[in-house]
Short mmCIF file of C-alpha atoms in Angstrom, two decimals:
data_model
loop_
_atom_site.label_atom_id
_atom_site.label_comp_id
_atom_site.label_asym_id
_atom_site.label_seq_id
_atom_site.Cartn_x
_atom_site.Cartn_y
_atom_site.Cartn_z
CA MET A 1 88.06 95.30 60.05
CA PRO A 2 88.39 98.66 61.62
CA LYS A 3 90.55 100.77 61.28
CA PRO A 4 93.39 100.64 64.59
CA LEU A 5 92.66 104.27 66.52
CA ARG A 6 95.86 106.97 65.44
CA MET A 7 96.44 109.07 68.91
CA SER A 8 98.26 111.86 68.35
CA ARG A 9 101.81 112.98 69.60
CA ARG A 10 99.24 116.04 72.73
CA MET A 11 96.79 113.09 73.12
CA TRP A 12 99.78 111.10 74.50
CA VAL A 13 101.68 113.45 75.86
CA ALA A 14 98.04 114.36 78.01
CA ALA A 15 97.49 111.31 79.21
CA TRP A 16 100.84 110.34 80.55
CA ALA A 17 100.32 114.31 82.52
CA VAL A 18 97.44 113.33 84.07
CA LEU A 19 98.54 110.25 84.93
CA CYS A 20 102.02 111.66 86.96
CA VAL A 21 100.04 114.12 88.54
CA ALA A 22 96.98 111.51 89.39
CA GLY A 23 99.83 109.50 91.09
CA ILE A 24 102.10 112.16 93.17
CA ALA A 25 98.39 113.40 94.41
CA ALA A 26 97.84 109.20 95.30
CA THR A 27 101.03 109.35 96.96
CA ALA A 28 100.69 112.43 98.87
CA ALA A 29 97.76 111.41 100.45
CA LEU A 30 99.44 108.30 101.03
CA ASN A 31 101.64 110.06 103.12
CA ALA A 32 99.80 112.33 105.09
CA PHE A 33 98.29 109.58 106.29
CA ALA A 34 100.58 106.18 106.62
CA ALA A 35 102.57 107.38 110.15
CA PRO A 36 100.26 106.23 113.19
CA ASP A 37 100.15 108.28 116.70
CA PRO A 38 103.36 107.87 118.53
CA GLN A 39 102.73 105.45 121.95
CA PRO A 40 102.88 106.76 124.57
CA GLU A 41 105.61 105.90 127.27
CA LYS A 42 104.77 102.90 129.69
CA PRO A 43 105.37 103.38 132.87
CA VAL A 44 108.17 100.93 134.31
CA SER A 45 107.82 100.10 137.67
CA ALA A 46 111.36 100.59 139.88
CA GLU A 47 111.81 96.86 140.73
CA CYS A 48 111.65 96.76 136.60
CA ALA A 49 113.79 99.98 136.40
CA GLU A 50 116.65 97.96 138.70
CA TYR A 51 116.36 95.37 137.19
CA ILE A 52 116.91 96.96 133.26
CA ALA A 53 120.41 98.80 135.19
CA ASP A 54 121.78 95.73 136.37
CA ILE A 55 121.75 93.94 133.36
CA GLU A 56 122.85 97.26 131.43
CA ALA A 57 126.28 97.12 133.92
CA GLN A 58 126.87 93.60 133.51
CA LEU A 59 126.57 94.52 129.29
CA ALA A 60 129.21 97.02 129.57
CA LYS A 61 131.62 95.03 132.09
CA ALA A 62 130.81 92.35 128.92
CA ARG A 63 131.86 94.99 126.12
CA ARG A 64 134.34 96.38 128.13
CA GLU A 65 136.04 92.42 129.05
CA GLY A 66 136.16 92.44 125.08
CA ASN A 67 132.99 89.83 125.39
CA ASP A 68 129.90 91.47 123.04
CA ASP A 69 128.44 88.80 122.92
CA GLY A 70 126.10 89.56 125.62
CA VAL A 71 124.28 88.72 128.76
CA LEU A 72 120.74 85.81 129.67
CA ALA A 73 118.29 87.99 131.58
CA PHE A 74 115.09 86.23 132.56
CA ALA A 75 111.57 88.13 132.47
CA ARG A 76 111.37 87.27 135.35
CA THR A 77 113.90 87.65 138.48
CA ARG A 78 112.27 85.66 141.81
CA GLY A 79 109.23 84.60 143.28
CA GLY A 80 106.43 86.84 143.11
CA ALA A 81 108.79 89.80 141.65
CA ASP A 82 106.95 92.00 139.21
CA ASP A 83 106.49 90.20 135.78
CA CYS A 84 109.46 92.62 133.72
CA GLY A 85 109.11 91.14 129.95
CA ASP A 86 107.18 93.95 128.52
CA ALA A 87 109.98 96.44 129.82
CA LEU A 88 112.95 94.88 129.11
CA PHE A 89 111.49 93.96 124.83
CA ASP A 90 110.48 97.72 125.12
CA HIS A 91 114.06 99.00 126.52
CA PHE A 92 116.21 96.08 124.26
CA SER A 93 114.42 96.50 121.54
CA GLY A 94 115.87 99.75 120.29
CA GLY A 95 112.37 100.59 118.19
CA ARG A 96 113.06 97.38 116.14
#
């Protein structure tokens, strides 16, 4: 039966150091390329901006009255109006 190879303590330390340096280099490379460019702000129509302001006012009133459950808002307010679904989601999602 062949004898197992024995590594000296210096070899173990050198191998450990090489692995640590490789891990640090890989982490730095991943961190450099991981962050995508931020998305530009989408323009919001005047009608949607007014609708969002109205919802904010209703939320503020509900908080003042001690009712912090929120309010119900629909993406389309009336026939022929702008669809404000994306604008509502972007505004109230809070960057989630």
